[in-house]
Amino acid sequence: MRDVSIIGLGPMGTALARALLQRGARVAVWNRTPAKAEPLVAEGAAPAASVAEAVKASPVVVVCVADYPATFRLLEPGDVAAALAGKVLVQLSTGTPEDARGGQAWAKERGADYLDGAILAVPSQMGRPESTILVSGSETAYRESKALLEKMAGSVPYLGQDVGAASALDLAFLSHLFLGLLGFYHGARLCEAEGLRVADLGAMLASVAPAIGGMIKQDGDVIQAGTYLGSESSLDTCARGLEMIVRQAREARIDGGIPAFAAGLFRKGVAAGLGDESPAAMIKVLRKGG
Ligand code: NAP
């Protein structure tokens, strides 16, 4: 027997398996394209000949493939599903909360204890202090896999038995990340148009990241409390700033689609009479569905 089986050896599954091996875990691996297992086997992993063999090899089975449909294609066949009974199944492929609830129900029907996880890091960070894997679902599955998960990531917060919580927070994080990145890409075009170095913009934003984080945390507290008045900066001020970015795009003849989209939403906030409130009052515009 091994300690843990990793099914899926893309960049992330490989990084998880490697972090486990480097921290002394006995690891079995399986991948649809077998050649990807070879470097890990050279590092001490045991290659499984089939998905069923991988499931049988360890009490804890971690899946990290492209998505949930790919997971089910691998785990549905009868011999695999039968081997899952009594095992802890940890799903680390990215999905929605609904995917996670479906995964839990599917695993329960087959007698497996199910934990759903979301990785907030890139492969090169796995095993390091800055990596996080959020997990939610069965508490017994969490307890049985905790020591292994802590070899894969620096921090493994358990969010409780609501199995959709990890993927919900993951998608909320990705919403912040990707939409923030779009804002950065527009800022990069702005710098290009003004003859400034984009690398300097990146470095400047990295240095102010803790202050931005503080503002986001404050907005979270405001929305949670539902008290939007008395903020240091108003929705009006933010709306005017966005209009300025839209005007600069026109003046510099660059694509202004990203700031125009954001300015349009803030205009709705101003039109709804929320100008004197915290910018967090934009949540009221979103609650109305735009
Ligand atoms: P990926 O391209 O999302 O997944 C590649 C893995 O999925 C490979 O093992 C691939 O097998 C397997 N796969 C895809 N379709 C399959 C199918 N129909 N049947 C069997 N296996 C299938 O790359 P990844 O970066 O390793 O990501 C894995 C998961 O981690 C994803 O859900 C991703 O969202 C999540 N994640 C990734 C990152 C990151 O930075 N990379 C960060 C956080 C979370 P083959 O090798 O045979 O093609």
Coordinates of C-alpha atoms and ligand atoms in Angstrom, one line a residue:
M1 CA 0.0 0.0 0.0
R2 CA 1.0 3.6 -0.7
D3 CA -0.1 6.7 1.4
V4 CA -1.8 8.5 -1.5
S5 CA -2.6 8.1 -5.2
I6 CA -2.5 11.0 -7.6
I7 CA -4.7 10.7 -10.6
G8 CA -3.9 13.3 -13.2
L9 CA -0.4 14.4 -14.0
G10 CA -0.7 17.7 -15.8
P11 CA 1.4 20.6 -14.5
M12 CA -0.6 20.7 -11.2
G13 CA -1.0 17.0 -10.5
T14 CA 2.8 16.5 -11.2
A15 CA 3.6 19.4 -8.7
L16 CA 1.3 17.8 -6.1
A17 CA 2.9 14.4 -6.5
R18 CA 6.4 15.9 -6.4
A19 CA 5.7 17.9 -3.2
L20 CA 4.5 14.7 -1.6
L21 CA 7.5 12.7 -2.7
Q22 CA 9.9 15.3 -1.5
R23 CA 8.3 15.3 2.0
G24 CA 8.6 11.5 2.3
A25 CA 5.1 10.3 1.3
R26 CA 4.7 7.0 -0.5
V27 CA 2.9 8.0 -3.7
A28 CA 1.2 6.1 -6.5
V29 CA 0.5 7.9 -9.8
W30 CA -1.7 7.5 -12.9
N31 CA -2.2 9.6 -15.9
R32 CA -4.1 9.2 -19.2
T33 CA -0.9 9.9 -21.1
P34 CA 1.5 7.5 -19.3
A35 CA 4.8 9.2 -20.3
K36 CA 4.0 12.1 -17.9
A37 CA 4.4 9.6 -15.0
E38 CA 8.0 8.7 -15.9
P39 CA 9.9 11.6 -14.2
L40 CA 7.9 11.0 -11.0
V41 CA 8.6 7.3 -11.1
A42 CA 12.3 8.1 -11.4
E43 CA 11.8 10.2 -8.2
G44 CA 10.2 7.3 -6.3
A45 CA 6.5 7.2 -7.3
A46 CA 4.8 3.9 -8.0
P47 CA 3.2 3.8 -11.5
A48 CA -0.4 2.4 -11.5
A49 CA -1.3 0.4 -14.5
S50 CA -4.9 1.6 -14.5
V51 CA -7.2 4.0 -12.7
A52 CA -8.6 1.1 -10.7
E53 CA -5.1 0.1 -9.7
A54 CA -4.4 3.7 -8.6
V55 CA -7.5 3.7 -6.5
K56 CA -6.6 0.3 -4.9
A57 CA -3.1 1.4 -4.1
S58 CA -3.8 4.0 -1.3
P59 CA -6.4 4.9 1.3
V60 CA -6.5 8.5 0.0
V61 CA -7.1 9.1 -3.7
V62 CA -6.5 12.6 -5.1
V63 CA -7.9 13.6 -8.5
C64 CA -6.4 16.6 -10.3
V65 CA -7.5 16.6 -13.9
A66 CA -8.9 19.3 -16.2
D67 CA -12.5 19.3 -14.8
Y68 CA -15.3 17.3 -13.2
P69 CA -16.6 15.7 -16.4
A70 CA -13.0 14.3 -17.0
T71 CA -13.0 13.1 -13.4
F72 CA -16.2 11.2 -13.9
R73 CA -15.1 9.6 -17.2
L74 CA -12.2 8.2 -15.2
L75 CA -14.0 7.1 -12.1
E76 CA -17.3 5.9 -13.5
P77 CA -16.3 2.5 -14.8
G78 CA -17.5 -0.3 -12.6
D79 CA -14.1 -1.7 -11.4
V80 CA -12.9 1.8 -10.4
A81 CA -16.2 2.8 -8.6
A82 CA -16.1 -0.5 -6.7
A83 CA -12.5 0.1 -5.6
L84 CA -13.5 3.5 -4.3
A85 CA -15.7 2.1 -1.5
G86 CA -14.1 2.9 1.9
K87 CA -11.5 5.3 0.4
V88 CA -11.1 9.0 0.9
L89 CA -11.6 10.8 -2.4
V90 CA -10.1 14.3 -2.6
Q91 CA -11.2 16.3 -5.7
L92 CA -8.7 19.0 -6.6
S93 CA -9.8 19.7 -10.1
T94 CA -11.3 23.2 -10.5
G95 CA -15.2 23.3 -10.5
T96 CA -18.3 25.1 -9.4
P97 CA -20.1 24.7 -6.0
E98 CA -22.7 22.7 -8.0
D99 CA -20.0 20.4 -9.3
A100 CA -18.7 19.9 -5.8
R101 CA -22.2 18.9 -4.5
G102 CA -22.6 16.5 -7.5
G103 CA -19.2 15.0 -6.7
Q104 CA -20.1 14.5 -3.1
A105 CA -23.4 12.8 -3.9
W106 CA -21.7 10.6 -6.5
A107 CA -19.0 9.6 -4.1
K108 CA -21.5 8.8 -1.3
E109 CA -23.4 6.5 -3.5
R110 CA -20.2 4.5 -4.0
G111 CA -19.2 4.5 -0.3
A112 CA -16.3 6.9 -0.6
D113 CA -15.7 9.7 1.9
Y114 CA -15.5 13.0 -0.1
L115 CA -13.5 16.2 0.3
D116 CA -13.6 18.9 -2.3
G117 CA -10.6 21.3 -2.7
A118 CA -9.5 24.3 -4.6
I119 CA -5.8 25.2 -5.2
L120 CA -4.9 28.9 -4.9
A121 CA -1.4 28.7 -6.3
V122 CA 0.5 27.8 -9.4
P123 CA 2.4 24.5 -9.7
S124 CA 5.9 25.9 -8.9
Q125 CA 4.5 27.1 -5.5
M126 CA 3.1 23.8 -4.4
G127 CA 4.6 22.5 -1.1
R128 CA 5.8 26.0 -0.3
P129 CA 4.5 28.3 2.5
E130 CA 2.7 30.7 0.0
S131 CA 0.5 27.9 -1.5
T132 CA -3.1 27.3 -0.2
I133 CA -5.5 24.5 -0.8
L134 CA -9.0 25.4 0.4
V135 CA -11.0 22.3 1.4
S136 CA -14.6 21.6 2.3
G137 CA -16.9 18.6 2.8
S138 CA -16.6 15.6 5.0
E139 CA -14.8 16.3 8.3
T140 CA -13.6 12.7 8.6
A141 CA -12.2 12.8 5.0
Y142 CA -10.4 16.1 6.0
R143 CA -8.9 14.5 9.2
E144 CA -7.7 11.5 7.3
S145 CA -6.1 13.5 4.5
K146 CA -4.9 16.5 6.4
A147 CA -1.3 15.4 6.9
L148 CA -1.0 14.6 3.2
L149 CA -2.6 17.9 2.1
E150 CA -0.2 19.8 4.3
K151 CA 2.7 18.3 2.4
M152 CA 1.1 19.6 -0.8
A153 CA 0.5 23.2 0.3
G154 CA 1.7 25.6 3.0
S155 CA -1.9 26.3 4.2
V156 CA -4.9 24.0 4.0
P157 CA -7.9 25.8 5.6
Y158 CA -10.9 23.5 6.2
L159 CA -14.1 25.5 5.5
G160 CA -16.6 23.1 7.0
Q161 CA -19.1 20.6 5.8
D162 CA -20.7 22.8 3.2
V163 CA -19.0 21.0 0.3
G164 CA -19.4 23.9 -2.2
A165 CA -17.6 26.4 0.0
A166 CA -14.0 25.7 -1.3
S167 CA -15.0 26.0 -5.0
A168 CA -17.2 29.1 -4.2
L169 CA -14.3 30.9 -2.6
D170 CA -12.0 29.8 -5.3
L171 CA -14.2 31.2 -8.1
A172 CA -14.7 34.4 -6.0
F173 CA -10.9 34.6 -5.8
L174 CA -10.6 34.0 -9.5
S175 CA -13.2 36.7 -10.2
H176 CA -11.0 39.1 -8.3
L177 CA -7.8 37.9 -10.0
F178 CA -9.0 37.8 -13.6
L179 CA -11.0 41.0 -13.5
G180 CA -8.2 42.7 -11.7
L181 CA -5.8 41.5 -14.3
L182 CA -8.0 43.0 -17.0
G183 CA -7.7 46.3 -15.2
F184 CA -3.9 45.8 -15.1
Y185 CA -3.8 45.0 -18.9
H186 CA -5.6 48.3 -19.6
G187 CA -3.2 50.1 -17.3
A188 CA -0.4 48.5 -19.3
R189 CA -1.9 49.9 -22.6
L190 CA -2.2 53.3 -20.9
C191 CA 1.5 53.2 -20.0
E192 CA 2.5 52.0 -23.5
A193 CA 0.5 55.0 -25.0
E194 CA 2.4 57.4 -22.6
G195 CA 5.8 55.8 -23.3
L196 CA 6.2 54.3 -19.8
R197 CA 7.6 50.9 -19.0
V198 CA 5.0 48.3 -18.2
A199 CA 7.5 46.4 -16.0
D200 CA 7.6 49.5 -13.8
L201 CA 3.8 49.5 -13.5
G202 CA 4.0 45.8 -12.4
A203 CA 6.6 46.5 -9.8
M204 CA 4.7 49.6 -8.5
L205 CA 1.4 47.5 -8.2
A206 CA 3.3 44.8 -6.4
S207 CA 4.6 47.3 -3.8
V208 CA 1.1 48.8 -3.1
A209 CA -0.6 45.3 -3.0
P210 CA -0.9 45.3 0.8
A211 CA -2.7 48.7 0.8
I212 CA -5.1 47.5 -2.0
G213 CA -5.7 44.3 0.1
G214 CA -6.6 46.5 3.1
M215 CA -9.1 48.4 1.0
I216 CA -10.7 45.2 -0.2
K217 CA -10.9 43.8 3.3
Q218 CA -12.6 47.1 4.5
D219 CA -15.1 46.8 1.6
G220 CA -15.8 43.2 2.6
D221 CA -16.5 44.4 6.2
V222 CA -18.8 47.2 4.9
I223 CA -20.9 44.8 2.8
Q224 CA -21.1 42.3 5.6
A225 CA -22.3 45.0 8.1
G226 CA -24.5 46.7 5.6
T227 CA -23.4 50.2 6.7
Y228 CA -22.3 52.2 3.6
L229 CA -22.1 55.7 4.9
G230 CA -19.1 57.4 6.5
S231 CA -16.5 55.9 4.1
E232 CA -13.1 57.6 3.5
S233 CA -13.7 57.6 -0.2
S234 CA -17.1 57.8 -1.9
L235 CA -18.6 55.9 -4.8
D236 CA -18.8 59.3 -6.6
T237 CA -15.0 59.8 -6.3
C238 CA -14.4 56.3 -7.8
A239 CA -16.9 57.0 -10.6
R240 CA -15.1 60.2 -11.5
G241 CA -11.8 58.4 -11.5
L242 CA -13.2 55.8 -13.9
E243 CA -14.6 58.5 -16.2
M244 CA -11.1 60.0 -16.3
I245 CA -9.6 56.7 -17.4
V246 CA -12.3 56.5 -20.2
R247 CA -11.4 60.0 -21.3
Q248 CA -7.6 59.2 -21.3
A249 CA -8.3 56.2 -23.5
R250 CA -10.1 58.5 -26.0
E251 CA -7.4 61.0 -25.9
A252 CA -4.6 58.4 -26.4
R253 CA -6.7 56.5 -29.1
I254 CA -6.4 53.2 -27.2
D255 CA -9.2 50.6 -26.7
G256 CA -11.3 51.9 -23.8
G257 CA -13.7 48.9 -23.5
I258 CA -12.5 47.8 -20.1
P259 CA -12.8 51.1 -18.2
A260 CA -16.0 51.9 -20.2
F261 CA -17.6 48.7 -18.9
A262 CA -16.6 49.6 -15.3
A263 CA -17.6 53.3 -15.6
G264 CA -21.0 52.2 -17.0
L265 CA -21.7 50.1 -13.8
F266 CA -20.5 52.9 -11.5
R267 CA -22.8 55.4 -13.4
K268 CA -25.7 53.1 -12.4
G269 CA -24.6 53.4 -8.8
V270 CA -24.5 57.2 -9.0
A271 CA -27.9 57.3 -10.8
A272 CA -29.3 55.2 -8.0
G273 CA -28.3 57.9 -5.5
L274 CA -25.5 55.9 -4.0
G275 CA -22.8 58.6 -4.8
D276 CA -22.2 59.6 -1.1
E277 CA -21.9 56.0 0.0
S278 CA -18.8 53.7 0.1
P279 CA -17.8 52.3 -3.3
A280 CA -18.8 49.0 -1.7
A281 CA -22.4 50.1 -2.2
M282 CA -21.9 48.9 -5.8
I283 CA -23.1 45.6 -4.4
K284 CA -26.6 47.1 -4.3
V285 CA -26.4 47.7 -8.1
L286 CA -25.2 44.1 -8.7
R287 CA -28.0 42.7 -6.4
K288 CA -30.5 44.3 -8.7
G289 CA -29.0 42.4 -11.6
G290 CA -27.4 45.5 -13.2
Ligands
NAP1 P1 -5.0 20.9 -17.1 O1 -4.8 21.0 -18.5 O2 -6.2 21.6 -16.5 O3 -5.2 19.3 -16.7 C1 -4.4 18.4 -17.3 C2 -4.7 17.0 -16.7 O4 -6.0 16.6 -17.0 C3 -3.8 15.9 -17.4 O5 -3.5 15.0 -16.5 C4 -4.7 15.4 -18.5 O6 -4.3 14.1 -19.0 C5 -6.0 15.3 -17.7 N1 -7.2 15.2 -18.5 C6 -7.8 16.2 -19.2 N2 -8.9 15.7 -19.9 C7 -8.9 14.3 -19.5 C8 -9.8 13.3 -19.8 N3 -10.9 13.5 -20.6 N4 -9.5 12.1 -19.3 C9 -8.5 11.9 -18.5 N5 -7.6 12.8 -18.2 C10 -7.8 14.1 -18.7 O7 -3.7 21.2 -16.3 P2 -3.3 21.3 -14.7 O8 -2.6 22.6 -14.6 O9 -2.6 20.1 -14.3 O10 -4.7 21.5 -14.0 C11 -5.3 20.4 -13.3 C12 -6.4 21.0 -12.4 O11 -5.8 21.9 -11.5 C13 -7.4 21.9 -13.2 O12 -8.7 21.7 -12.8 C14 -6.9 23.3 -12.9 O13 -8.0 24.3 -13.0 C15 -6.5 23.2 -11.5 N6 -5.5 24.2 -11.1 C16 -4.4 24.5 -11.9 C17 -3.6 25.5 -11.6 C18 -2.4 25.9 -12.5 O14 -1.8 26.9 -12.3 N7 -1.9 25.0 -13.4 C19 -3.9 26.3 -10.5 C20 -5.0 26.0 -9.7 C21 -5.8 25.0 -10.0 P3 -3.3 14.0 -20.2 O15 -1.9 14.4 -19.6 O16 -3.4 12.6 -20.7 O17 -3.7 15.0 -21.2

